Short mmCIF file of C-alpha atoms and ligand atoms in Angstrom, two decimals:
data_model
loop_
_atom_site.label_atom_id
_atom_site.label_comp_id
_atom_site.label_asym_id
_atom_site.label_seq_id
_atom_site.Cartn_x
_atom_site.Cartn_y
_atom_site.Cartn_z
CA MET J 1 36.45 -117.15 49.97
CA LEU J 2 37.53 -116.16 53.83
CA THR J 3 35.72 -112.13 54.87
CA ALA J 4 37.06 -110.69 57.55
CA GLU J 5 34.69 -108.90 59.67
CA ILE J 6 34.83 -105.37 59.04
CA PRO J 7 33.89 -103.33 62.25
CA ASP J 8 31.08 -100.84 60.98
CA ASN J 9 32.24 -97.25 60.59
CA PRO J 10 30.72 -94.64 62.91
CA PHE J 11 31.04 -91.84 60.91
CA ARG J 12 29.87 -93.80 57.63
CA ASP J 13 26.56 -91.76 57.36
CA GLU J 14 27.51 -88.80 59.24
CA LEU J 15 26.85 -86.64 55.62
CA ALA J 16 23.38 -87.75 55.86
CA THR J 17 22.82 -87.67 59.45
CA ARG J 18 23.58 -84.13 60.53
CA GLN J 19 23.26 -83.78 64.38
CA THR J 20 20.52 -81.70 65.16
CA PRO J 21 20.56 -78.71 66.82
CA GLU J 22 19.40 -78.18 70.10
CA PRO J 23 17.17 -75.48 71.69
CA CYS J 24 19.44 -72.62 72.69
CA THR J 25 19.39 -68.80 73.50
CA LEU J 26 21.81 -66.90 70.53
CA VAL J 27 22.97 -63.48 71.52
CA ILE J 28 23.98 -62.08 69.17
CA PHE J 29 26.95 -58.71 70.32
CA GLY J 30 27.13 -56.03 67.25
CA ALA J 31 23.27 -56.33 66.64
CA THR J 32 22.77 -53.37 65.12
CA GLY J 33 25.67 -53.84 62.66
CA ASP J 34 25.31 -54.69 59.22
CA LEU J 35 26.37 -58.20 59.15
CA THR J 36 23.54 -59.47 61.57
CA HIS J 37 21.30 -56.93 58.96
CA LYS J 38 22.59 -58.47 56.20
CA LEU J 39 22.99 -62.14 56.59
CA LEU J 40 22.38 -62.86 60.36
CA ILE J 41 18.72 -62.37 60.68
CA PRO J 42 18.10 -63.83 57.24
CA ALA J 43 20.50 -66.96 57.49
CA LEU J 44 17.88 -67.37 60.85
CA TYR J 45 14.84 -66.52 59.21
CA ASN J 46 14.60 -68.59 56.10
CA LEU J 47 15.98 -71.92 59.10
CA ALA J 48 13.13 -70.79 61.01
CA LEU J 49 10.34 -70.76 58.01
CA ASP J 50 12.35 -74.41 56.52
CA GLY J 51 11.68 -75.54 59.82
CA GLU J 52 15.15 -76.30 60.98
CA LEU J 53 15.37 -73.74 63.95
CA PRO J 54 14.58 -75.08 68.01
CA PRO J 55 11.09 -74.34 67.83
CA THR J 56 12.20 -72.08 71.47
CA LEU J 57 15.49 -70.34 69.65
CA LYS J 58 15.71 -66.81 70.92
CA ILE J 59 17.94 -64.56 69.56
CA VAL J 60 18.94 -62.22 71.96
CA ALA J 61 19.94 -58.78 69.74
CA PHE J 62 22.74 -56.94 72.08
CA ALA J 63 24.64 -53.82 70.93
CA ARG J 64 24.61 -50.51 72.13
CA ARG J 65 22.53 -48.23 70.91
CA PRO J 66 18.82 -47.12 72.94
CA LYS J 67 16.40 -48.89 71.46
CA THR J 68 13.69 -51.27 72.25
CA SER J 69 12.91 -55.21 71.12
CA ALA J 70 9.46 -53.61 68.32
CA GLU J 71 11.95 -51.17 67.16
CA ILE J 72 14.97 -53.51 65.87
CA ARG J 73 12.43 -56.36 64.72
CA ALA J 74 11.24 -53.89 61.90
CA GLU J 75 14.92 -52.95 61.51
CA TYR J 76 15.34 -56.50 60.12
CA ALA J 77 11.73 -56.92 58.52
CA ALA J 78 12.90 -54.41 57.01
CA THR J 79 16.49 -55.95 55.81
CA ASN J 80 14.87 -58.96 55.70
CA ALA J 81 12.58 -58.18 52.71
CA ARG J 82 15.77 -57.27 51.07
CA GLN J 83 18.25 -60.34 51.71
CA SER J 84 16.07 -63.17 52.41
CA ARG J 85 16.74 -65.96 49.97
CA GLN J 86 12.81 -67.48 49.89
CA GLY J 87 11.02 -63.86 50.22
CA HIS J 88 9.28 -62.04 52.90
CA ASN J 89 6.28 -63.69 53.90
CA ASP J 90 4.73 -60.92 56.87
CA GLU J 91 2.48 -63.31 58.75
CA PHE J 92 5.17 -66.11 59.07
CA TRP J 93 7.63 -63.06 60.30
CA ASP J 94 5.31 -61.87 62.48
CA GLY J 95 5.75 -65.32 64.82
CA PHE J 96 9.54 -65.05 64.07
CA ARG J 97 10.31 -61.78 65.06
CA GLU J 98 8.89 -62.53 69.03
CA ARG J 99 12.09 -64.77 69.16
CA ILE J 100 14.03 -61.96 69.52
CA VAL J 101 14.58 -59.65 72.40
CA TYR J 102 16.25 -56.45 72.49
CA HIS J 103 19.25 -55.85 74.92
CA ARG J 104 21.18 -52.58 75.38
CA SER J 105 24.71 -52.04 76.48
CA GLU J 106 27.68 -50.46 76.59
CA PHE J 107 29.91 -53.44 75.49
CA GLY J 108 32.51 -52.56 78.74
CA ASP J 109 29.43 -51.82 81.01
CA PRO J 110 29.88 -54.47 83.46
CA GLU J 111 26.02 -54.03 84.63
CA GLY J 112 25.06 -55.18 80.94
CA TYR J 113 26.37 -58.34 81.10
CA ALA J 114 24.94 -58.39 84.82
CA SER J 115 21.39 -58.26 83.51
CA LEU J 116 21.84 -59.97 79.97
CA GLY J 117 22.65 -62.91 82.45
CA ARG J 118 19.23 -62.22 84.50
CA LEU J 119 17.78 -62.21 81.05
CA LEU J 120 19.42 -65.26 79.62
CA ASP J 121 17.49 -66.72 83.08
CA GLU J 122 14.83 -66.23 82.14
CA LEU J 123 14.43 -66.93 78.60
CA ASP J 124 15.97 -70.57 79.82
CA ALA J 125 13.09 -71.02 82.80
CA ALA J 126 10.92 -70.13 79.82
CA ARG J 127 11.91 -71.97 77.44
CA GLY J 128 12.71 -75.56 80.26
CA GLY J 129 15.80 -78.14 79.77
CA PRO J 130 19.24 -76.83 80.19
CA GLY J 131 20.97 -73.40 79.78
CA ASN J 132 22.44 -73.26 76.21
CA ARG J 133 23.60 -70.11 74.80
CA LEU J 134 25.45 -69.82 71.57
CA PHE J 135 27.09 -66.19 71.90
CA TYR J 136 28.50 -64.35 68.57
CA LEU J 137 30.78 -61.56 67.56
CA ALA J 138 29.50 -60.02 65.23
CA SER J 139 31.23 -56.65 66.72
CA ALA J 140 33.88 -54.80 65.38
CA PRO J 141 36.91 -56.38 66.25
CA ASP J 142 38.58 -54.15 68.60
CA ASN J 143 34.99 -55.39 71.11
CA PHE J 144 36.28 -59.14 71.21
CA GLU J 145 38.11 -58.87 74.33
CA GLU J 146 36.09 -56.42 76.56
CA ILE J 147 32.84 -58.70 75.40
CA LEU J 148 35.32 -61.96 76.15
CA ALA J 149 36.43 -60.38 79.48
CA HIS J 150 32.80 -59.37 81.09
CA LEU J 151 31.30 -63.09 79.71
CA LYS J 152 34.74 -65.05 81.56
CA GLN J 153 33.59 -62.70 84.76
CA THR J 154 30.07 -62.76 84.81
CA GLY J 155 30.44 -66.84 84.26
CA LEU J 156 28.60 -66.59 81.13
CA ASN J 157 31.13 -68.64 79.47
CA GLU J 158 29.08 -71.65 81.27
CA GLY J 159 26.26 -72.80 80.22
CA ARG J 160 23.82 -73.13 83.13
CA GLY J 161 22.12 -76.86 84.54
CA GLY J 162 23.62 -78.93 82.92
CA GLY J 163 23.74 -76.60 79.56
CA TRP J 164 26.73 -75.47 77.54
CA ALA J 165 27.67 -72.18 76.33
CA ARG J 166 30.21 -72.14 72.70
CA ILE J 167 31.82 -68.74 70.92
CA ILE J 168 31.41 -67.41 67.53
CA VAL J 169 34.18 -65.66 66.20
CA GLU J 170 33.63 -63.63 63.05
CA LYS J 171 37.19 -63.04 60.86
CA PRO J 172 39.17 -60.97 61.20
CA ILE J 173 41.08 -63.00 62.93
CA GLY J 174 43.67 -61.10 63.83
CA LYS J 175 45.26 -58.48 60.76
CA ASP J 176 48.54 -61.13 61.11
CA LEU J 177 50.40 -63.96 62.69
CA ALA J 178 51.16 -62.10 66.41
CA SER J 179 47.52 -60.62 66.58
CA ALA J 180 45.61 -63.85 65.15
CA GLN J 181 47.41 -65.81 68.38
CA ARG J 182 46.92 -62.62 70.99
CA LEU J 183 43.45 -63.02 69.77
CA ASN J 184 43.31 -67.15 70.42
CA ASN J 185 44.78 -66.79 73.63
CA THR J 186 41.78 -63.97 74.72
CA VAL J 187 39.08 -66.73 73.73
CA ALA J 188 40.86 -69.91 75.22
CA ALA J 189 41.13 -68.16 78.41
CA VAL J 190 37.66 -68.11 78.57
CA PHE J 191 35.96 -70.73 76.24
CA ASP J 192 37.65 -74.23 74.92
CA GLU J 193 38.42 -74.63 71.54
CA ARG J 194 36.23 -77.27 71.22
CA ASN J 195 33.56 -74.88 72.69
CA THR J 196 34.70 -72.08 70.11
CA TYR J 197 33.97 -71.60 66.45
CA ARG J 198 35.61 -69.33 63.97
CA ILE J 199 33.97 -68.72 60.86
CA ASP J 200 34.93 -68.38 57.67
CA HIS J 201 31.46 -68.38 55.98
CA TYR J 202 33.25 -69.92 52.42
CA LEU J 203 33.11 -73.02 54.38
CA GLY J 204 29.15 -72.97 54.81
CA LYS J 205 28.76 -72.98 50.81
CA GLU J 206 27.25 -75.57 49.70
CA THR J 207 29.93 -76.29 46.69
CA ALA J 208 32.64 -75.81 48.98
CA GLN J 209 31.20 -79.01 51.17
CA ASN J 210 30.51 -80.88 47.74
CA ILE J 211 34.80 -80.69 47.00
CA ILE J 212 34.84 -83.11 50.10
CA VAL J 213 32.16 -85.23 48.47
CA THR J 214 33.59 -84.59 45.20
CA ARG J 215 36.69 -86.02 45.86
CA PHE J 216 36.33 -88.95 48.43
CA ALA J 217 32.80 -90.18 47.62
CA ASN J 218 33.56 -91.49 44.04
CA SER J 219 36.39 -93.36 43.03
CA ILE J 220 37.47 -92.02 39.55
CA PHE J 221 38.86 -88.96 40.88
CA GLU J 222 41.28 -89.85 43.64
CA PRO J 223 43.14 -91.75 42.12
CA LEU J 224 44.35 -89.16 39.71
CA TRP J 225 44.79 -86.55 42.59
CA ASN J 226 48.46 -85.78 42.27
CA ARG J 227 51.23 -84.26 40.93
CA ASN J 228 51.71 -87.45 37.80
CA TYR J 229 48.55 -86.73 36.72
CA ILE J 230 47.62 -83.08 37.61
CA ASP J 231 49.44 -79.87 35.53
CA HIS J 232 48.58 -77.25 38.01
CA ILE J 233 45.50 -75.81 40.17
CA GLN J 234 43.34 -72.41 39.76
CA ILE J 235 41.27 -70.57 41.87
CA THR J 236 39.07 -67.49 41.02
CA CYS J 237 37.41 -65.40 42.79
CA ALA J 238 36.51 -62.51 41.01
CA GLU J 239 34.43 -59.41 42.54
CA ASN J 240 32.51 -56.82 40.23
CA PHE J 241 32.07 -54.34 42.61
CA GLY J 242 34.50 -52.09 44.54
CA MET J 243 34.04 -50.53 48.00
CA THR J 244 30.17 -50.18 48.02
CA GLY J 245 28.56 -49.18 51.28
CA GLY J 246 31.08 -47.16 53.03
CA ARG J 247 33.55 -50.36 52.90
CA GLY J 248 36.76 -48.10 52.19
CA ALA J 249 36.87 -47.67 55.14
CA TYR J 250 37.92 -51.36 56.75
CA TYR J 251 39.05 -52.74 53.21
CA ASP J 252 41.95 -49.54 52.98
CA LYS J 253 43.18 -51.71 56.42
CA ALA J 254 43.02 -54.62 55.24
CA GLY J 255 43.12 -55.37 51.36
CA ALA J 256 42.33 -58.44 49.30
CA LEU J 257 45.70 -60.58 50.83
CA ARG J 258 44.12 -60.16 54.34
CA ASP J 259 40.90 -59.94 53.59
CA MET J 260 40.09 -62.96 51.15
CA VAL J 261 43.38 -64.87 50.92
CA GLN J 262 44.70 -65.49 53.99
CA ASN J 263 40.64 -67.07 54.74
CA HIS J 264 38.37 -68.02 52.61
CA LEU J 265 41.59 -68.40 49.42
CA LEU J 266 43.34 -71.20 51.79
CA GLN J 267 40.51 -72.73 52.99
CA LEU J 268 39.44 -73.59 49.50
CA LEU J 269 43.02 -74.19 48.39
CA SER J 270 43.34 -77.06 51.97
CA LEU J 271 39.72 -78.94 50.93
CA ILE J 272 41.09 -79.30 47.31
CA ALA J 273 44.84 -80.29 48.52
CA MET J 274 44.28 -82.03 51.19
CA GLU J 275 44.75 -85.43 51.77
CA PRO J 276 41.98 -87.84 52.67
CA PRO J 277 40.28 -87.92 56.63
CA THR J 278 40.56 -91.41 57.78
CA ASP J 279 37.05 -90.99 59.24
CA LEU J 280 34.22 -87.09 59.30
CA SER J 281 34.97 -86.01 62.27
CA ALA J 282 35.36 -82.64 63.40
CA ASP J 283 38.85 -83.07 64.39
CA SER J 284 39.64 -85.84 61.05
CA VAL J 285 39.08 -83.08 58.73
CA ARG J 286 40.54 -79.95 60.32
CA ASP J 287 44.00 -82.29 61.38
CA GLU J 288 44.24 -83.07 56.66
CA LYS J 289 43.53 -79.34 56.93
CA VAL J 290 46.17 -78.08 58.84
CA LYS J 291 49.04 -80.81 57.19
CA ALA J 292 48.19 -78.71 53.53
CA LEU J 293 48.33 -75.74 55.00
CA ARG J 294 51.57 -76.24 57.24
CA ALA J 295 52.79 -77.44 54.02
CA LEU J 296 52.55 -74.31 51.89
CA ARG J 297 55.87 -73.59 50.79
CA LYS J 298 56.68 -70.39 52.68
CA PHE J 299 58.31 -66.86 50.47
CA ASN J 300 61.65 -66.19 52.09
CA SER J 301 62.76 -62.88 50.34
CA VAL J 302 61.33 -59.70 49.06
CA ASP J 303 62.52 -61.27 45.79
CA GLU J 304 60.97 -64.23 45.36
CA VAL J 305 57.62 -62.86 46.36
CA ALA J 306 58.24 -60.61 43.80
CA GLN J 307 58.62 -63.38 41.51
CA ASN J 308 55.51 -65.38 42.62
CA VAL J 309 52.81 -62.72 44.05
CA VAL J 310 51.50 -59.75 41.85
CA ARG J 311 49.22 -57.18 43.72
CA GLY J 312 46.90 -54.58 42.21
CA GLN J 313 45.02 -51.71 42.04
CA TYR J 314 42.22 -50.50 40.01
CA LEU J 315 42.04 -47.57 37.85
CA ALA J 316 39.23 -45.74 36.73
CA GLY J 317 37.38 -48.01 34.56
CA SER J 318 33.73 -49.08 33.61
CA VAL J 319 31.81 -52.52 35.09
CA ASP J 320 28.77 -53.58 33.36
CA GLY J 321 28.11 -50.88 31.55
CA GLN J 322 28.29 -48.58 34.78
CA ALA J 323 31.72 -45.75 34.94
CA ALA J 324 33.69 -46.42 37.58
CA VAL J 325 36.11 -44.78 39.91
CA GLY J 326 39.18 -46.28 40.57
CA TYR J 327 40.13 -47.37 44.05
CA ARG J 328 41.96 -44.49 45.08
CA ASP J 329 39.61 -42.50 44.52
CA GLU J 330 36.92 -44.43 46.64
CA GLU J 331 34.57 -43.45 49.31
CA ARG J 332 36.69 -43.47 52.62
CA VAL J 333 39.93 -44.81 50.87
CA ASP J 334 43.02 -42.95 51.48
CA PRO J 335 43.78 -40.61 48.44
CA GLN J 336 47.46 -42.78 48.34
CA SER J 337 46.88 -45.70 48.88
CA ARG J 338 49.62 -48.47 49.10
CA THR J 339 46.54 -51.00 49.55
CA GLU J 340 46.34 -54.34 47.19
CA CYS J 341 42.55 -55.00 45.70
CA TYR J 342 43.79 -57.80 43.62
CA VAL J 343 46.16 -60.43 44.77
CA ALA J 344 47.78 -62.93 41.79
CA MET J 345 49.80 -65.76 43.10
CA ARG J 346 51.80 -68.52 42.50
CA VAL J 347 52.38 -71.71 45.69
CA TYR J 348 53.20 -74.80 46.06
CA ILE J 349 53.01 -77.46 48.25
CA ASP J 350 55.62 -79.42 49.76
CA THR J 351 54.25 -83.21 49.91
CA TRP J 352 54.05 -86.40 48.04
CA ARG J 353 51.55 -85.64 46.45
CA TRP J 354 51.53 -82.32 45.28
CA GLN J 355 55.25 -81.59 44.23
CA GLY J 356 55.91 -78.99 41.71
CA VAL J 357 51.91 -78.58 40.88
CA PRO J 358 51.31 -75.07 41.13
CA PHE J 359 48.47 -73.74 42.61
CA TYR J 360 47.64 -70.52 41.07
CA ILE J 361 45.79 -67.99 43.37
CA ARG J 362 43.44 -64.73 42.08
CA VAL J 363 41.53 -62.59 43.97
CA GLY J 364 39.99 -58.85 42.54
CA LYS J 365 37.66 -56.72 43.41
CA GLN J 366 36.19 -54.14 40.03
CA LEU J 367 36.92 -57.65 37.57
CA PRO J 368 34.16 -58.37 35.21
CA LYS J 369 32.45 -60.59 37.26
CA LYS J 370 31.08 -62.29 40.65
CA ALA J 371 32.45 -65.30 40.27
CA THR J 372 34.76 -68.14 42.43
CA GLU J 373 35.47 -71.19 41.32
CA ILE J 374 38.37 -73.83 41.65
CA SER J 375 39.72 -75.22 38.40
CA VAL J 376 42.18 -78.43 38.26
CA HIS J 377 43.85 -79.00 34.86
CA PHE J 378 45.04 -82.27 34.11
CA ARG J 379 48.10 -83.41 31.77
CA ARG J 380 47.95 -83.77 28.67
CA ALA J 381 47.41 -87.14 27.06
CA PRO J 382 51.25 -88.92 26.65
CA HIS J 383 51.59 -89.60 23.18
CA VAL J 384 49.36 -87.66 20.61
CA LEU J 385 47.39 -90.15 17.50
CA PHE J 386 45.82 -87.26 16.59
CA GLN J 387 46.93 -85.06 14.06
CA THR J 388 43.96 -82.55 14.24
CA LEU J 389 43.90 -81.36 18.06
CA PRO J 390 42.65 -78.21 18.56
CA ALA J 391 44.64 -75.24 19.73
CA ARG J 392 42.88 -74.98 22.88
CA GLY J 393 40.63 -77.19 25.52
CA ARG J 394 43.39 -79.78 24.61
CA SER J 395 43.61 -80.57 28.65
CA ASN J 396 40.94 -81.55 30.60
CA VAL J 397 39.19 -79.45 33.34
CA LEU J 398 37.98 -80.36 36.36
CA VAL J 399 36.13 -76.70 37.56
CA PHE J 400 34.30 -76.75 41.11
CA ARG J 401 31.94 -73.99 40.54
CA ILE J 402 31.61 -72.20 44.09
CA GLN J 403 29.21 -69.31 42.83
CA PRO J 404 27.08 -68.60 41.20
CA ASP J 405 25.54 -71.60 38.96
CA GLU J 406 27.10 -73.92 41.50
CA GLY J 407 27.94 -77.25 40.06
CA VAL J 408 30.92 -79.89 38.34
CA SER J 409 32.37 -79.94 35.20
CA LEU J 410 34.45 -81.37 33.57
CA ARG J 411 36.08 -80.69 30.02
CA MET J 412 37.04 -83.01 27.60
CA LEU J 413 37.87 -83.11 23.68
CA GLY J 414 34.72 -85.21 21.62
CA LYS J 415 34.61 -85.71 18.31
CA VAL J 416 32.87 -83.15 16.38
CA PRO J 417 30.05 -85.30 14.34
CA GLY J 418 31.33 -86.12 10.59
CA LEU J 419 33.42 -87.80 8.56
CA ALA J 420 36.62 -85.60 9.25
CA MET J 421 38.22 -86.27 12.89
CA ARG J 422 37.79 -83.30 14.11
CA MET J 423 37.54 -82.91 17.99
CA GLU J 424 36.44 -79.81 19.85
CA PRO J 425 36.13 -79.12 24.48
CA VAL J 426 33.02 -80.49 25.27
CA LYS J 427 31.47 -80.12 28.89
CA MET J 428 29.68 -83.26 31.21
CA ASP J 429 27.97 -80.58 33.89
CA PHE J 430 26.34 -80.92 36.63
CA ARG J 431 24.23 -77.77 37.85
CA TYR J 432 22.89 -77.64 41.72
CA ALA J 433 19.51 -76.29 39.87
CA THR J 434 19.17 -79.10 37.33
CA SER J 435 20.16 -81.89 39.50
CA PHE J 436 18.77 -81.50 43.00
CA GLY J 437 15.91 -78.66 42.38
CA LYS J 438 16.62 -76.98 45.30
CA PRO J 439 18.23 -73.73 46.00
CA SER J 440 21.51 -73.68 48.09
CA PRO J 441 20.97 -72.35 51.27
CA PHE J 442 23.26 -69.14 52.52
CA ALA J 443 26.10 -70.20 53.43
CA TYR J 444 25.17 -68.82 57.28
CA GLU J 445 22.32 -70.76 57.61
CA ARG J 446 24.48 -73.72 57.21
CA LEU J 447 26.73 -72.62 60.22
CA LEU J 448 24.77 -71.66 62.61
CA LEU J 449 22.64 -74.72 62.64
CA ASP J 450 25.98 -76.38 62.98
CA ALA J 451 27.23 -74.17 65.72
CA MET J 452 23.84 -75.35 67.31
CA ALA J 453 24.07 -78.53 66.96
CA GLY J 454 27.72 -78.73 68.15
CA ASP J 455 29.25 -79.79 65.24
CA ALA J 456 33.21 -78.05 64.00
CA THR J 457 33.91 -79.60 60.30
CA LEU J 458 33.48 -76.31 58.89
CA PHE J 459 34.80 -73.83 61.53
CA ALA J 460 38.23 -72.62 61.03
CA ARG J 461 40.44 -74.42 63.76
CA ARG J 462 43.21 -72.48 65.59
CA ASP J 463 45.45 -73.78 64.75
CA GLU J 464 44.67 -73.71 60.88
CA VAL J 465 44.25 -69.79 61.26
CA GLU J 466 47.41 -69.34 62.72
CA ASN J 467 49.20 -71.48 60.07
CA ALA J 468 47.61 -69.01 57.14
CA TRP J 469 48.60 -66.26 59.06
CA SER J 470 52.46 -67.78 58.91
CA PHE J 471 52.36 -68.13 55.02
CA ILE J 472 51.02 -65.16 54.36
CA ASP J 473 53.02 -62.89 56.80
CA PRO J 474 56.23 -62.88 54.72
CA ILE J 475 54.19 -61.10 51.84
CA GLU J 476 53.01 -58.17 53.65
CA ARG J 477 56.23 -57.57 55.39
CA ALA J 478 57.63 -57.88 51.96
CA TRP J 479 55.43 -55.39 50.56
CA HIS J 480 55.29 -52.88 53.23
CA GLU J 481 58.14 -53.46 55.37
CA SER J 482 60.74 -54.55 53.46
CA GLY J 483 62.04 -50.22 51.90
CA GLN J 484 61.53 -51.42 48.84
CA PRO J 485 58.16 -53.03 47.81
CA PRO J 486 57.23 -54.72 44.64
CA LEU J 487 55.51 -52.66 42.07
CA MET J 488 51.85 -52.14 42.44
CA ALA J 489 49.79 -53.31 39.08
CA GLU J 490 47.51 -51.94 37.67
CA TYR J 491 44.37 -52.35 36.10
CA PRO J 492 40.85 -50.72 34.50
CA ALA J 493 38.14 -51.40 36.47
CA GLY J 494 36.52 -53.99 34.36
CA SER J 495 39.28 -55.57 32.91
CA TRP J 496 40.60 -59.55 34.57
CA GLY J 497 43.43 -57.36 35.96
CA PRO J 498 46.78 -56.64 35.67
CA ALA J 499 49.09 -57.46 33.10
CA GLU J 500 51.65 -58.66 35.60
CA ALA J 501 49.14 -61.78 36.91
CA ASP J 502 49.18 -62.96 32.97
CA GLU J 503 52.19 -63.22 32.81
CA LEU J 504 53.02 -64.87 35.79
CA LEU J 505 51.57 -67.81 34.18
CA GLU J 506 52.76 -67.05 30.85
CA ARG J 507 56.38 -67.70 32.37
CA ASP J 508 55.36 -71.17 33.46
CA GLY J 509 53.29 -71.64 29.39
CA ARG J 510 50.30 -71.54 30.62
CA SER J 511 47.40 -69.35 31.19
CA TRP J 512 44.16 -67.62 33.21
CA ARG J 513 41.15 -70.01 32.73
CA ARG J 514 38.32 -67.70 30.74
CA ILE J 515 35.73 -67.47 33.19
C1 LIG V 601 34.47 -60.91 52.79
C2 LIG V 601 35.05 -60.22 52.53
O1 LIG V 601 34.42 -62.15 54.04
O2 LIG V 601 33.90 -61.61 51.92
C3 LIG V 601 34.42 -59.75 51.45
O3 LIG V 601 35.39 -59.18 53.26
C4 LIG V 601 33.72 -60.08 50.17
O4 LIG V 601 35.24 -58.42 50.69
C5 LIG V 601 33.06 -61.29 50.69
O5 LIG V 601 32.56 -59.08 48.60
C6 LIG V 601 32.81 -62.55 49.27
O6 LIG V 601 32.11 -63.12 50.02
P1 LIG V 601 30.37 -64.01 48.63
O7 LIG V 601 30.31 -65.25 49.94
O8 LIG V 601 29.81 -62.70 48.48
O9 LIG V 601 32.42 -64.83 47.86
#
């Protein structure tokens, strides 16, 4: 037999051998905010504890409030004790906190950036090696433009001594396509796309990454991954809380569609629906994701939106045995608000693979539990051999549990032991906790490290974000600008959402998976 020489795929081992983060200084704009306190510092602390951070990494906390480094370190220690996934070790913290330097400045003060530049030069000199700088826009989005302009003016958008400068941009990336394009243009005027890292923390979740592994590292799923075998797909992101911690002020302007669907859920959908990339380089993966997003069938009229999208608000009710107020009575929410805190929709992807396969998405606040999952519902067996099939569980369902209880399970029918031919649905279950015996890192841990290593695979590229907005915009327009907005459905807090969302599936002869 002739054996052809097949050249080695240079990306074959990329998943196993991730690139190493390079020594750098991380500058966080908006360092006194919630995101830095609750997510960024604990992520950095956990990475340090696991020995993953470059030992010389320094963190410059840039914010407006007058404060000393000692004060911000103490404040971070207090939140870290509550937020870190590995607890808070005082002795380790004492070493870790030395990495943090507070830099006070208004976001619009040129002198603040000039002195930041001097500080960064000093830190580079103390570390030795090239001046690598990683900037993190964690402030309110209103400040992004000003910060970027100043970084450019002071030349901080370039690395020093052969080093690099990169920017991480937090969500929201705009509130519609036009504003996202404006922000992307502003960023592009200061940083190249290859140095721009748009965070979507769902991509950093272990189980979201596992979608690619399950699909493309195993041979048994991909042949079935199409309209011939898949009946439909459901993506659910349920949360059992409302507007905690004054969140209403932001949320009431955003709503579930912008806050969760445009970014997190469409990212999950693109991972589930994408074609196999030719390799695992950042652009190959993102090229495929963006094709899936581009193929999302857009809604062309108010009627189409009304037929396919349900929006809702929660009324007073009870969640986990606790009384809960209705959305409009939440703190910092307009009592007349028309903002949705629940969305369910049916979408189609117009490709050969997915023609005619509905993707049902639902997301909401004040539902009975916090759980995110994707379920792939296969078509039923074509020929019924058995007379006694159970009413429930006749089709195979592959479930990706994104959180909690991370894992993947496959439902199938099995014979109940005994003399009669009875069947019950059973589950083959893979759980991260038991199979690998170690906890998953926080999404932000993975993403911060990737940005330090220059790996943008798990960050949203400009065209992904903009294509997602092109899909979302017509829905927002139908709701807010048509003059005849489709109904705002209602549901009691603690229930699984409005009846209209159930009807959306019932009309297709299907139902939402019980989580
Ligand atoms: C954020 C949204 O991006 O994601 C929040 O703004 C939401 O409204 C959160 O609660 C959910 O993230 P996670 O990781 O807790 O599922």
